[in-house]
Amino acid sequence: MLRELRSRVAARAAVAVSALARRTTRRSVKNETRGEKIFVSHPCIRAISTRPKRVNVAAVSVAAAFESYYRAMLNTLLNSTVSTVADAPATMFPNMTVQIPTRMLYINGFKLLRQAFDDALRSDDREARAYESLIPALLPGVLMTPVSSILEACNAEYANPEPLLRRAARGATFRCGREVIFGLGLNNLADYCEERVPRDVATSKLARNALGSVAAGVVAGYFSHVPHNLSTLAMLEPGRSYGDHWRNLVANARANRLPANLPPAQASVLANALALFLPAGLLIRTTQIVGSFCLLNGISHALDVSRTDE
C-alpha cells in the first residue's frame, strides 16, 4: 500500500516537472524569437541591411571626378579652420592630378566592395542576414582607408612637407573610423533614406535620391567630424599626440566660444562638450559631406541609364 502511494506521488511529480519544463522551454523560445525580431527590425539594422543597387562604374567615375573639386575645396577650408598652423594653403585645389584618379578609385571601391560582399553573403535566414549585413556595411570603410589617406595627404602638403606616402600614414587610426561612417552614409543610409521619402513629397526618383543624400550627409557629417578633426590634425602637425590635439581643440573652444567669466570647472566641462558635440568646423564638414553625397549619388544616378529607365 505504501509502495503504491509512493509510486503515484513520484508519477505525479514527474508529470508536473515535465509540464513545467515544457512551459519554460516554450517561454524561452518565445522570448528568444521576440529578441531576434527586435534585433532584425531595429531601424539601424534595417538601414545597414539595405541591399545595394548595381554599380555603374563609368557613371560613378564621372561623378567622382566632378565631386573631387568640391571635396578638395571644402577640405582645404576645413583644414585651415581646425588647424593652428600659421601658413595658409597656397591653393584650394592642390595636387588634383593625383586627387581626381584617387577619388575615382575611392568612390568606386566603396560601392564595388559593398556589392561584392553583399553578393557573397546571401543567407536565407533573416537573422543571419542581419548579422552578415554588417560586413558589407563596415568593411569597405576599413579597406578604403589607405586610399582616403592619399586624398587627405594631397590637401596637407602646405603644412606637412613629408613625402606623400609618409604623410598619408599620419592619423590613420581615427581616419579609419571616419571612413566607416562615410561609407555607411554614402552606401547604406543614403539608400535607406531615399526609399523612405514619401511620394507626395517627391515624385521623381532623382528628387528622392537628392533628399536621401541630404539626410544621410547630415548624419554622416555630424558623426564623422571628431574623427576627421583628430586625423587631420595628426597629419598637419605630426609631432604632437592625439591627446595634445584634443586638448588644443578643447582650449580653442574655451577661448573662442565661451564667456571668459565662467568658473574654471564649469568652463572645462562645457569646453569638452563643445569640442565633442559641436566641434569647430562642424558646418563646413557637414556641408562638404551633404554636397559630396548629392553630387556622387545624383550625377551617377542621372548618368546611369539602366537605373533611370526603371
PDB file of C-alpha atoms in Angstrom:
ATOM      1  CA  MET A   1       0.000   0.000   0.000  1.00  0.00           C
ATOM      2  CA  LEU A   2       2.752   2.415   0.991  1.00  0.00           C
ATOM      3  CA  ARG A   3       4.786   1.429  -2.025  1.00  0.00           C
ATOM      4  CA  GLU A   4       1.836   2.093  -4.365  1.00  0.00           C
ATOM      5  CA  LEU A   5       1.286   5.512  -2.785  1.00  0.00           C
ATOM      6  CA  ARG A   6       4.928   6.423  -3.303  1.00  0.00           C
ATOM      7  CA  SER A   7       4.707   5.362  -6.944  1.00  0.00           C
ATOM      8  CA  ARG A   8       1.675   7.557  -7.544  1.00  0.00           C
ATOM      9  CA  VAL A   9       3.348  10.578  -5.890  1.00  0.00           C
ATOM     10  CA  ALA A  10       6.505  10.055  -7.934  1.00  0.00           C
ATOM     11  CA  ALA A  11       4.497   9.754 -11.161  1.00  0.00           C
ATOM     12  CA  ARG A  12       2.540  12.937 -10.458  1.00  0.00           C
ATOM     13  CA  ALA A  13       5.773  14.781  -9.573  1.00  0.00           C
ATOM     14  CA  ALA A  14       7.346  13.627 -12.832  1.00  0.00           C
ATOM     15  CA  VAL A  15       4.327  14.848 -14.805  1.00  0.00           C
ATOM     16  CA  ALA A  16       4.432  18.223 -13.017  1.00  0.00           C
ATOM     17  CA  VAL A  17       8.174  18.643 -13.647  1.00  0.00           C
ATOM     18  CA  SER A  18       7.739  17.692 -17.316  1.00  0.00           C
ATOM     19  CA  ALA A  19       4.903  20.209 -17.757  1.00  0.00           C
ATOM     20  CA  LEU A  20       6.959  22.932 -16.069  1.00  0.00           C
ATOM     21  CA  ALA A  21       9.929  22.142 -18.301  1.00  0.00           C
ATOM     22  CA  ARG A  22       7.742  22.383 -21.422  1.00  0.00           C
ATOM     23  CA  ARG A  23       6.298  25.750 -20.336  1.00  0.00           C
ATOM     24  CA  THR A  24       9.771  27.079 -19.528  1.00  0.00           C
ATOM     25  CA  THR A  25      11.109  25.928 -22.890  1.00  0.00           C
ATOM     26  CA  ARG A  26       8.194  27.499 -24.786  1.00  0.00           C
ATOM     27  CA  ARG A  27       8.650  30.757 -22.869  1.00  0.00           C
ATOM     28  CA  SER A  28      12.405  30.753 -23.534  1.00  0.00           C
ATOM     29  CA  VAL A  29      11.913  30.097 -27.248  1.00  0.00           C
ATOM     30  CA  LYS A  30       9.239  32.792 -27.407  1.00  0.00           C
ATOM     31  CA  ASN A  31      11.496  35.342 -25.683  1.00  0.00           C
ATOM     32  CA  GLU A  32      14.422  34.391 -27.901  1.00  0.00           C
ATOM     33  CA  THR A  33      12.298  34.730 -31.019  1.00  0.00           C
ATOM     34  CA  ARG A  34      10.996  38.068 -29.786  1.00  0.00           C
ATOM     35  CA  GLY A  35      14.558  39.249 -29.169  1.00  0.00           C
ATOM     36  CA  GLU A  36      15.581  38.172 -32.675  1.00  0.00           C
ATOM     37  CA  LYS A  37      12.619  40.043 -34.169  1.00  0.00           C
ATOM     38  CA  ILE A  38      13.502  43.192 -32.200  1.00  0.00           C
ATOM     39  CA  PHE A  39      17.113  42.983 -33.388  1.00  0.00           C
ATOM     40  CA  VAL A  40      16.239  42.340 -37.028  1.00  0.00           C
ATOM     41  CA  SER A  41      13.520  45.027 -37.103  1.00  0.00           C
ATOM     42  CA  HIS A  42      15.627  47.736 -35.408  1.00  0.00           C
ATOM     43  CA  PRO A  43      15.897  50.825 -37.678  1.00  0.00           C
ATOM     44  CA  CYS A  44      19.714  50.795 -37.542  1.00  0.00           C
ATOM     45  CA  ILE A  45      19.821  47.153 -38.643  1.00  0.00           C
ATOM     46  CA  ARG A  46      17.288  47.823 -41.404  1.00  0.00           C
ATOM     47  CA  ALA A  47      19.401  50.736 -42.627  1.00  0.00           C
ATOM     48  CA  ILE A  48      22.571  48.639 -42.625  1.00  0.00           C
ATOM     49  CA  SER A  49      20.760  45.734 -44.312  1.00  0.00           C
ATOM     50  CA  THR A  50      19.645  47.807 -47.312  1.00  0.00           C
ATOM     51  CA  ARG A  51      20.530  45.904 -50.476  1.00  0.00           C
ATOM     52  CA  PRO A  52      22.903  47.781 -52.810  1.00  0.00           C
ATOM     53  CA  LYS A  53      21.982  48.917 -56.287  1.00  0.00           C
ATOM     54  CA  ARG A  54      24.126  47.572 -59.107  1.00  0.00           C
ATOM     55  CA  VAL A  55      27.167  49.778 -59.666  1.00  0.00           C
ATOM     56  CA  ASN A  56      27.693  51.559 -62.979  1.00  0.00           C
ATOM     57  CA  VAL A  57      31.457  52.168 -62.812  1.00  0.00           C
ATOM     58  CA  ALA A  58      31.511  54.696 -65.667  1.00  0.00           C
ATOM     59  CA  ALA A  59      28.737  56.822 -64.118  1.00  0.00           C
ATOM     60  CA  VAL A  60      30.295  56.671 -60.661  1.00  0.00           C
ATOM     61  CA  SER A  61      33.704  57.623 -62.097  1.00  0.00           C
ATOM     62  CA  VAL A  62      32.323  60.720 -63.843  1.00  0.00           C
ATOM     63  CA  ALA A  63      30.526  61.745 -60.655  1.00  0.00           C
ATOM     64  CA  ALA A  64      33.667  61.241 -58.561  1.00  0.00           C
ATOM     65  CA  ALA A  65      35.771  63.299 -60.989  1.00  0.00           C
ATOM     66  CA  PHE A  66      33.396  66.276 -60.724  1.00  0.00           C
ATOM     67  CA  GLU A  67      32.953  65.873 -56.978  1.00  0.00           C
ATOM     68  CA  SER A  68      36.719  65.756 -56.334  1.00  0.00           C
ATOM     69  CA  TYR A  69      36.979  69.536 -56.931  1.00  0.00           C
ATOM     70  CA  TYR A  70      34.167  70.267 -54.488  1.00  0.00           C
ATOM     71  CA  ARG A  71      35.666  67.934 -51.910  1.00  0.00           C
ATOM     72  CA  ALA A  72      39.176  69.405 -52.310  1.00  0.00           C
ATOM     73  CA  MET A  73      37.928  72.985 -51.861  1.00  0.00           C
ATOM     74  CA  LEU A  74      35.852  72.245 -48.742  1.00  0.00           C
ATOM     75  CA  ASN A  75      38.555  70.041 -47.258  1.00  0.00           C
ATOM     76  CA  THR A  76      41.186  72.756 -47.642  1.00  0.00           C
ATOM     77  CA  LEU A  77      38.850  75.267 -46.000  1.00  0.00           C
ATOM     78  CA  LEU A  78      38.104  72.862 -43.141  1.00  0.00           C
ATOM     79  CA  ASN A  79      41.781  72.089 -42.542  1.00  0.00           C
ATOM     80  CA  SER A  80      42.624  75.764 -42.204  1.00  0.00           C
ATOM     81  CA  THR A  81      39.707  76.183 -39.780  1.00  0.00           C
ATOM     82  CA  VAL A  82      40.638  73.435 -37.302  1.00  0.00           C
ATOM     83  CA  SER A  83      44.435  73.695 -37.513  1.00  0.00           C
ATOM     84  CA  THR A  84      46.737  76.084 -35.643  1.00  0.00           C
ATOM     85  CA  VAL A  85      49.285  76.052 -38.482  1.00  0.00           C
ATOM     86  CA  ALA A  86      50.011  79.663 -39.382  1.00  0.00           C
ATOM     87  CA  ASP A  87      50.667  79.091 -43.091  1.00  0.00           C
ATOM     88  CA  ALA A  88      47.589  79.371 -45.296  1.00  0.00           C
ATOM     89  CA  PRO A  89      47.046  76.881 -48.139  1.00  0.00           C
ATOM     90  CA  ALA A  90      48.532  78.126 -51.403  1.00  0.00           C
ATOM     91  CA  THR A  91      45.582  76.805 -53.409  1.00  0.00           C
ATOM     92  CA  MET A  92      42.133  75.386 -52.797  1.00  0.00           C
ATOM     93  CA  PHE A  93      42.774  72.596 -55.334  1.00  0.00           C
ATOM     94  CA  PRO A  94      46.177  71.051 -54.541  1.00  0.00           C
ATOM     95  CA  ASN A  95      47.570  68.028 -56.409  1.00  0.00           C
ATOM     96  CA  MET A  96      44.421  67.487 -58.476  1.00  0.00           C
ATOM     97  CA  THR A  97      46.306  65.248 -60.927  1.00  0.00           C
ATOM     98  CA  VAL A  98      46.603  62.831 -58.010  1.00  0.00           C
ATOM     99  CA  GLN A  99      43.290  63.594 -56.347  1.00  0.00           C
ATOM    100  CA  ILE A 100      40.979  63.007 -59.329  1.00  0.00           C
ATOM    101  CA  PRO A 101      42.017  59.414 -60.181  1.00  0.00           C
ATOM    102  CA  THR A 102      42.385  58.598 -56.487  1.00  0.00           C
ATOM    103  CA  ARG A 103      38.886  59.872 -55.762  1.00  0.00           C
ATOM    104  CA  MET A 104      37.503  57.821 -58.647  1.00  0.00           C
ATOM    105  CA  LEU A 105      39.194  54.721 -57.236  1.00  0.00           C
ATOM    106  CA  TYR A 106      37.996  55.579 -53.728  1.00  0.00           C
ATOM    107  CA  ILE A 107      34.283  56.003 -54.533  1.00  0.00           C
ATOM    108  CA  ASN A 108      34.147  53.036 -56.897  1.00  0.00           C
ATOM    109  CA  GLY A 109      35.960  50.981 -54.290  1.00  0.00           C
ATOM    110  CA  PHE A 110      33.334  51.765 -51.665  1.00  0.00           C
ATOM    111  CA  LYS A 111      30.444  50.814 -53.922  1.00  0.00           C
ATOM    112  CA  LEU A 112      32.008  47.769 -55.582  1.00  0.00           C
ATOM    113  CA  LEU A 113      33.231  46.316 -52.282  1.00  0.00           C
ATOM    114  CA  ARG A 114      29.772  46.671 -50.782  1.00  0.00           C
ATOM    115  CA  GLN A 115      28.238  44.991 -53.816  1.00  0.00           C
ATOM    116  CA  ALA A 116      30.797  42.157 -53.808  1.00  0.00           C
ATOM    117  CA  PHE A 117      30.388  41.431 -50.096  1.00  0.00           C
ATOM    118  CA  ASP A 118      26.608  41.579 -50.389  1.00  0.00           C
ATOM    119  CA  ASP A 119      26.624  39.128 -53.326  1.00  0.00           C
ATOM    120  CA  ALA A 120      28.878  36.735 -51.416  1.00  0.00           C
ATOM    121  CA  LEU A 121      26.724  36.795 -48.267  1.00  0.00           C
ATOM    122  CA  ARG A 122      23.174  35.798 -49.135  1.00  0.00           C
ATOM    123  CA  SER A 123      21.863  33.729 -46.264  1.00  0.00           C
ATOM    124  CA  ASP A 124      18.244  32.582 -46.349  1.00  0.00           C
ATOM    125  CA  ASP A 125      17.957  33.048 -42.598  1.00  0.00           C
ATOM    126  CA  ARG A 126      16.677  36.505 -41.732  1.00  0.00           C
ATOM    127  CA  GLU A 127      18.629  36.867 -38.502  1.00  0.00           C
ATOM    128  CA  ALA A 128      21.845  35.563 -40.066  1.00  0.00           C
ATOM    129  CA  ARG A 129      21.334  38.015 -42.912  1.00  0.00           C
ATOM    130  CA  ALA A 130      21.075  40.881 -40.403  1.00  0.00           C
ATOM    131  CA  TYR A 131      24.398  39.915 -38.843  1.00  0.00           C
ATOM    132  CA  GLU A 132      26.080  39.308 -42.199  1.00  0.00           C
ATOM    133  CA  SER A 133      24.973  42.740 -43.423  1.00  0.00           C
ATOM    134  CA  LEU A 134      27.489  44.284 -41.012  1.00  0.00           C
ATOM    135  CA  ILE A 135      30.319  43.056 -43.259  1.00  0.00           C
ATOM    136  CA  PRO A 136      29.387  44.946 -46.483  1.00  0.00           C
ATOM    137  CA  ALA A 137      28.351  47.915 -44.349  1.00  0.00           C
ATOM    138  CA  LEU A 138      31.523  48.309 -42.262  1.00  0.00           C
ATOM    139  CA  LEU A 139      34.406  46.580 -44.052  1.00  0.00           C
ATOM    140  CA  PRO A 140      34.587  48.828 -47.173  1.00  0.00           C
ATOM    141  CA  GLY A 141      35.416  51.808 -44.954  1.00  0.00           C
ATOM    142  CA  VAL A 142      38.280  49.906 -43.339  1.00  0.00           C
ATOM    143  CA  LEU A 143      39.681  48.702 -46.668  1.00  0.00           C
ATOM    144  CA  MET A 144      39.443  52.117 -48.342  1.00  0.00           C
ATOM    145  CA  THR A 145      41.221  53.981 -45.527  1.00  0.00           C
ATOM    146  CA  PRO A 146      44.656  53.875 -47.278  1.00  0.00           C
ATOM    147  CA  VAL A 147      43.119  55.401 -50.424  1.00  0.00           C
ATOM    148  CA  SER A 148      41.428  58.101 -48.349  1.00  0.00           C
ATOM    149  CA  SER A 149      44.758  58.822 -46.665  1.00  0.00           C
ATOM    150  CA  ILE A 150      46.288  59.663 -50.058  1.00  0.00           C
ATOM    151  CA  LEU A 151      43.488  62.193 -50.674  1.00  0.00           C
ATOM    152  CA  GLU A 152      43.978  63.781 -47.260  1.00  0.00           C
ATOM    153  CA  ALA A 153      47.749  63.931 -47.760  1.00  0.00           C
ATOM    154  CA  CYS A 154      47.248  65.869 -51.006  1.00  0.00           C
ATOM    155  CA  ASN A 155      45.454  68.612 -49.044  1.00  0.00           C
ATOM    156  CA  ALA A 156      48.011  68.705 -46.213  1.00  0.00           C
ATOM    157  CA  GLU A 157      51.142  69.451 -48.211  1.00  0.00           C
ATOM    158  CA  TYR A 158      51.131  73.139 -47.242  1.00  0.00           C
ATOM    159  CA  ALA A 159      51.592  72.290 -43.547  1.00  0.00           C
ATOM    160  CA  ASN A 160      53.450  68.962 -43.639  1.00  0.00           C
ATOM    161  CA  PRO A 161      56.384  68.736 -46.087  1.00  0.00           C
ATOM    162  CA  GLU A 162      56.899  64.994 -45.612  1.00  0.00           C
ATOM    163  CA  PRO A 163      56.759  62.729 -48.706  1.00  0.00           C
ATOM    164  CA  LEU A 164      53.219  61.954 -49.827  1.00  0.00           C
ATOM    165  CA  LEU A 165      53.094  58.314 -48.707  1.00  0.00           C
ATOM    166  CA  ARG A 166      54.649  59.028 -45.328  1.00  0.00           C
ATOM    167  CA  ARG A 167      52.294  61.960 -44.823  1.00  0.00           C
ATOM    168  CA  ALA A 168      49.364  59.719 -45.740  1.00  0.00           C
ATOM    169  CA  ALA A 169      50.155  57.358 -42.857  1.00  0.00           C
ATOM    170  CA  ARG A 170      49.579  60.089 -40.273  1.00  0.00           C
ATOM    171  CA  GLY A 171      46.274  59.931 -38.402  1.00  0.00           C
ATOM    172  CA  ALA A 172      45.227  56.582 -39.887  1.00  0.00           C
ATOM    173  CA  THR A 173      43.597  55.318 -36.667  1.00  0.00           C
ATOM    174  CA  PHE A 174      40.864  57.950 -36.452  1.00  0.00           C
ATOM    175  CA  ARG A 175      40.653  58.173 -40.230  1.00  0.00           C
ATOM    176  CA  CYS A 176      39.604  54.524 -40.346  1.00  0.00           C
ATOM    177  CA  GLY A 177      36.671  55.303 -38.045  1.00  0.00           C
ATOM    178  CA  ARG A 178      35.776  58.290 -40.179  1.00  0.00           C
ATOM    179  CA  GLU A 179      35.778  56.183 -43.354  1.00  0.00           C
ATOM    180  CA  VAL A 180      33.478  53.580 -41.814  1.00  0.00           C
ATOM    181  CA  ILE A 181      30.982  56.358 -41.025  1.00  0.00           C
ATOM    182  CA  PHE A 182      31.390  57.880 -44.501  1.00  0.00           C
ATOM    183  CA  GLY A 183      30.807  54.509 -46.152  1.00  0.00           C
ATOM    184  CA  LEU A 184      27.713  53.828 -44.067  1.00  0.00           C
ATOM    185  CA  GLY A 185      26.326  57.205 -45.073  1.00  0.00           C
ATOM    186  CA  LEU A 186      27.192  57.010 -48.778  1.00  0.00           C
ATOM    187  CA  ASN A 187      26.198  53.384 -49.331  1.00  0.00           C
ATOM    188  CA  ASN A 188      23.595  52.367 -46.776  1.00  0.00           C
ATOM    189  CA  LEU A 189      21.990  55.387 -45.176  1.00  0.00           C
ATOM    190  CA  ALA A 190      21.527  57.303 -48.445  1.00  0.00           C
ATOM    191  CA  ASP A 191      19.653  54.342 -49.978  1.00  0.00           C
ATOM    192  CA  TYR A 192      17.657  53.812 -46.781  1.00  0.00           C
ATOM    193  CA  CYS A 193      16.567  57.465 -46.630  1.00  0.00           C
ATOM    194  CA  GLU A 194      15.808  57.603 -50.358  1.00  0.00           C
ATOM    195  CA  GLU A 195      13.463  54.619 -50.083  1.00  0.00           C
ATOM    196  CA  ARG A 196      11.540  56.322 -47.273  1.00  0.00           C
ATOM    197  CA  VAL A 197      10.941  59.719 -48.896  1.00  0.00           C
ATOM    198  CA  PRO A 198       7.125  59.993 -49.219  1.00  0.00           C
ATOM    199  CA  ARG A 199       5.768  60.016 -52.761  1.00  0.00           C
ATOM    200  CA  ASP A 200       3.750  63.150 -52.045  1.00  0.00           C
ATOM    201  CA  VAL A 201       6.998  64.954 -51.102  1.00  0.00           C
ATOM    202  CA  ALA A 202       8.995  63.952 -54.179  1.00  0.00           C
ATOM    203  CA  THR A 203       7.603  62.030 -57.132  1.00  0.00           C
ATOM    204  CA  SER A 204      10.735  61.658 -59.259  1.00  0.00           C
ATOM    205  CA  LYS A 205      13.456  59.162 -58.370  1.00  0.00           C
ATOM    206  CA  LEU A 206      16.129  61.830 -58.838  1.00  0.00           C
ATOM    207  CA  ALA A 207      14.441  64.134 -56.287  1.00  0.00           C
ATOM    208  CA  ARG A 208      14.092  61.314 -53.752  1.00  0.00           C
ATOM    209  CA  ASN A 209      17.740  60.461 -54.340  1.00  0.00           C
ATOM    210  CA  ALA A 210      18.736  64.048 -53.556  1.00  0.00           C
ATOM    211  CA  LEU A 211      16.642  64.209 -50.383  1.00  0.00           C
ATOM    212  CA  GLY A 212      18.004  60.877 -49.214  1.00  0.00           C
ATOM    213  CA  SER A 213      21.563  62.080 -49.858  1.00  0.00           C
ATOM    214  CA  VAL A 214      20.958  65.271 -47.871  1.00  0.00           C
ATOM    215  CA  ALA A 215      19.583  63.364 -44.878  1.00  0.00           C
ATOM    216  CA  ALA A 216      22.408  60.818 -44.977  1.00  0.00           C
ATOM    217  CA  GLY A 217      25.014  63.567 -45.410  1.00  0.00           C
ATOM    218  CA  VAL A 218      23.824  65.449 -42.337  1.00  0.00           C
ATOM    219  CA  VAL A 219      24.071  62.317 -40.181  1.00  0.00           C
ATOM    220  CA  ALA A 220      27.417  61.149 -41.587  1.00  0.00           C
ATOM    221  CA  GLY A 221      28.890  64.655 -41.480  1.00  0.00           C
ATOM    222  CA  TYR A 222      27.984  65.114 -37.835  1.00  0.00           C
ATOM    223  CA  PHE A 223      29.197  61.769 -36.532  1.00  0.00           C
ATOM    224  CA  SER A 224      32.407  61.743 -38.599  1.00  0.00           C
ATOM    225  CA  HIS A 225      33.510  65.219 -37.581  1.00  0.00           C
ATOM    226  CA  VAL A 226      35.539  64.496 -34.439  1.00  0.00           C
ATOM    227  CA  PRO A 227      37.435  61.578 -36.059  1.00  0.00           C
ATOM    228  CA  HIS A 228      38.076  63.837 -39.045  1.00  0.00           C
ATOM    229  CA  ASN A 229      39.456  66.647 -36.895  1.00  0.00           C
ATOM    230  CA  LEU A 230      41.809  64.362 -34.979  1.00  0.00           C
ATOM    231  CA  SER A 231      43.067  62.509 -38.064  1.00  0.00           C
ATOM    232  CA  THR A 232      43.584  65.782 -39.947  1.00  0.00           C
ATOM    233  CA  LEU A 233      45.455  67.434 -37.087  1.00  0.00           C
ATOM    234  CA  ALA A 234      47.677  64.360 -36.768  1.00  0.00           C
ATOM    235  CA  MET A 235      48.556  64.755 -40.446  1.00  0.00           C
ATOM    236  CA  LEU A 236      49.044  68.538 -40.376  1.00  0.00           C
ATOM    237  CA  GLU A 237      51.036  68.508 -37.116  1.00  0.00           C
ATOM    238  CA  PRO A 238      52.605  65.033 -36.843  1.00  0.00           C
ATOM    239  CA  GLY A 239      54.890  65.981 -33.963  1.00  0.00           C
ATOM    240  CA  ARG A 240      52.010  66.064 -31.478  1.00  0.00           C
ATOM    241  CA  SER A 241      49.981  63.246 -29.925  1.00  0.00           C
ATOM    242  CA  TYR A 242      46.231  62.722 -30.217  1.00  0.00           C
ATOM    243  CA  GLY A 243      45.950  63.855 -26.584  1.00  0.00           C
ATOM    244  CA  ASP A 244      47.695  67.127 -27.409  1.00  0.00           C
ATOM    245  CA  HIS A 245      45.424  67.697 -30.389  1.00  0.00           C
ATOM    246  CA  TRP A 246      42.318  67.044 -28.302  1.00  0.00           C
ATOM    247  CA  ARG A 247      43.474  69.423 -25.559  1.00  0.00           C
ATOM    248  CA  ASN A 248      44.112  72.044 -28.231  1.00  0.00           C
ATOM    249  CA  LEU A 249      40.568  71.632 -29.607  1.00  0.00           C
ATOM    250  CA  VAL A 250      39.166  71.988 -26.084  1.00  0.00           C
ATOM    251  CA  ALA A 251      41.345  75.044 -25.375  1.00  0.00           C
ATOM    252  CA  ASN A 252      40.190  76.712 -28.606  1.00  0.00           C
ATOM    253  CA  ALA A 253      36.547  76.025 -27.736  1.00  0.00           C
ATOM    254  CA  ARG A 254      37.075  77.504 -24.282  1.00  0.00           C
ATOM    255  CA  ALA A 255      38.899  80.600 -25.546  1.00  0.00           C
ATOM    256  CA  ASN A 256      36.726  81.406 -28.557  1.00  0.00           C
ATOM    257  CA  ARG A 257      33.239  80.095 -27.779  1.00  0.00           C
ATOM    258  CA  LEU A 258      32.671  80.513 -24.038  1.00  0.00           C
ATOM    259  CA  PRO A 259      32.338  83.599 -21.804  1.00  0.00           C
ATOM    260  CA  ALA A 260      35.586  84.477 -20.053  1.00  0.00           C
ATOM    261  CA  ASN A 261      33.980  84.847 -16.607  1.00  0.00           C
ATOM    262  CA  LEU A 262      32.824  81.212 -16.243  1.00  0.00           C
ATOM    263  CA  PRO A 263      34.177  79.245 -13.236  1.00  0.00           C
ATOM    264  CA  PRO A 264      37.126  77.034 -14.301  1.00  0.00           C
ATOM    265  CA  ALA A 265      35.385  73.710 -13.540  1.00  0.00           C
ATOM    266  CA  GLN A 266      32.240  74.678 -15.428  1.00  0.00           C
ATOM    267  CA  ALA A 267      34.256  76.114 -18.327  1.00  0.00           C
ATOM    268  CA  SER A 268      36.266  72.881 -18.599  1.00  0.00           C
ATOM    269  CA  VAL A 269      33.145  70.716 -18.792  1.00  0.00           C
ATOM    270  CA  LEU A 270      31.462  72.972 -21.347  1.00  0.00           C
ATOM    271  CA  ALA A 271      34.596  73.260 -23.475  1.00  0.00           C
ATOM    272  CA  ASN A 272      34.967  69.466 -23.662  1.00  0.00           C
ATOM    273  CA  ALA A 273      31.260  69.157 -24.523  1.00  0.00           C
ATOM    274  CA  LEU A 274      31.585  71.747 -27.286  1.00  0.00           C
ATOM    275  CA  ALA A 275      34.672  70.050 -28.735  1.00  0.00           C
ATOM    276  CA  LEU A 276      32.849  66.709 -28.747  1.00  0.00           C
ATOM    277  CA  PHE A 277      29.254  67.565 -29.678  1.00  0.00           C
ATOM    278  CA  LEU A 278      29.601  70.907 -31.534  1.00  0.00           C
ATOM    279  CA  PRO A 279      33.191  70.841 -32.784  1.00  0.00           C
ATOM    280  CA  ALA A 280      34.935  73.568 -34.741  1.00  0.00           C
ATOM    281  CA  GLY A 281      34.195  73.451 -38.453  1.00  0.00           C
ATOM    282  CA  LEU A 282      31.068  71.340 -37.991  1.00  0.00           C
ATOM    283  CA  LEU A 283      29.050  73.336 -40.530  1.00  0.00           C
ATOM    284  CA  ILE A 284      31.834  73.129 -43.123  1.00  0.00           C
ATOM    285  CA  ARG A 285      32.250  69.376 -42.651  1.00  0.00           C
ATOM    286  CA  THR A 286      28.514  68.709 -42.825  1.00  0.00           C
ATOM    287  CA  THR A 287      28.184  70.909 -45.916  1.00  0.00           C
ATOM    288  CA  GLN A 288      31.060  69.016 -47.520  1.00  0.00           C
ATOM    289  CA  ILE A 289      29.525  65.594 -46.888  1.00  0.00           C
ATOM    290  CA  VAL A 290      25.998  66.658 -47.902  1.00  0.00           C
ATOM    291  CA  GLY A 291      27.310  68.171 -51.131  1.00  0.00           C
ATOM    292  CA  SER A 292      29.519  65.172 -51.853  1.00  0.00           C
ATOM    293  CA  PHE A 293      26.648  62.726 -51.352  1.00  0.00           C
ATOM    294  CA  CYS A 294      24.343  64.783 -53.570  1.00  0.00           C
ATOM    295  CA  LEU A 295      26.947  65.099 -56.324  1.00  0.00           C
ATOM    296  CA  LEU A 296      28.103  61.482 -56.192  1.00  0.00           C
ATOM    297  CA  ASN A 297      24.675  59.899 -55.943  1.00  0.00           C
ATOM    298  CA  GLY A 298      22.894  62.473 -58.122  1.00  0.00           C
ATOM    299  CA  ILE A 299      25.324  62.579 -61.063  1.00  0.00           C
ATOM    300  CA  SER A 300      25.888  58.813 -61.086  1.00  0.00           C
ATOM    301  CA  HIS A 301      22.131  58.248 -60.872  1.00  0.00           C
ATOM    302  CA  ALA A 302      21.402  60.685 -63.712  1.00  0.00           C
ATOM    303  CA  LEU A 303      24.053  59.070 -65.927  1.00  0.00           C
ATOM    304  CA  ASP A 304      23.030  55.531 -65.115  1.00  0.00           C
ATOM    305  CA  VAL A 305      20.562  54.971 -67.951  1.00  0.00           C
ATOM    306  CA  SER A 306      19.698  51.432 -66.895  1.00  0.00           C
ATOM    307  CA  ARG A 307      18.532  52.591 -63.467  1.00  0.00           C
ATOM    308  CA  THR A 308      16.865  55.798 -64.702  1.00  0.00           C
ATOM    309  CA  ASP A 309      14.703  53.779 -67.070  1.00  0.00           C
ATOM    310  CA  GLU A 310      13.410  51.510 -64.287  1.00  0.00           C
TER     311      GLU A 310
END
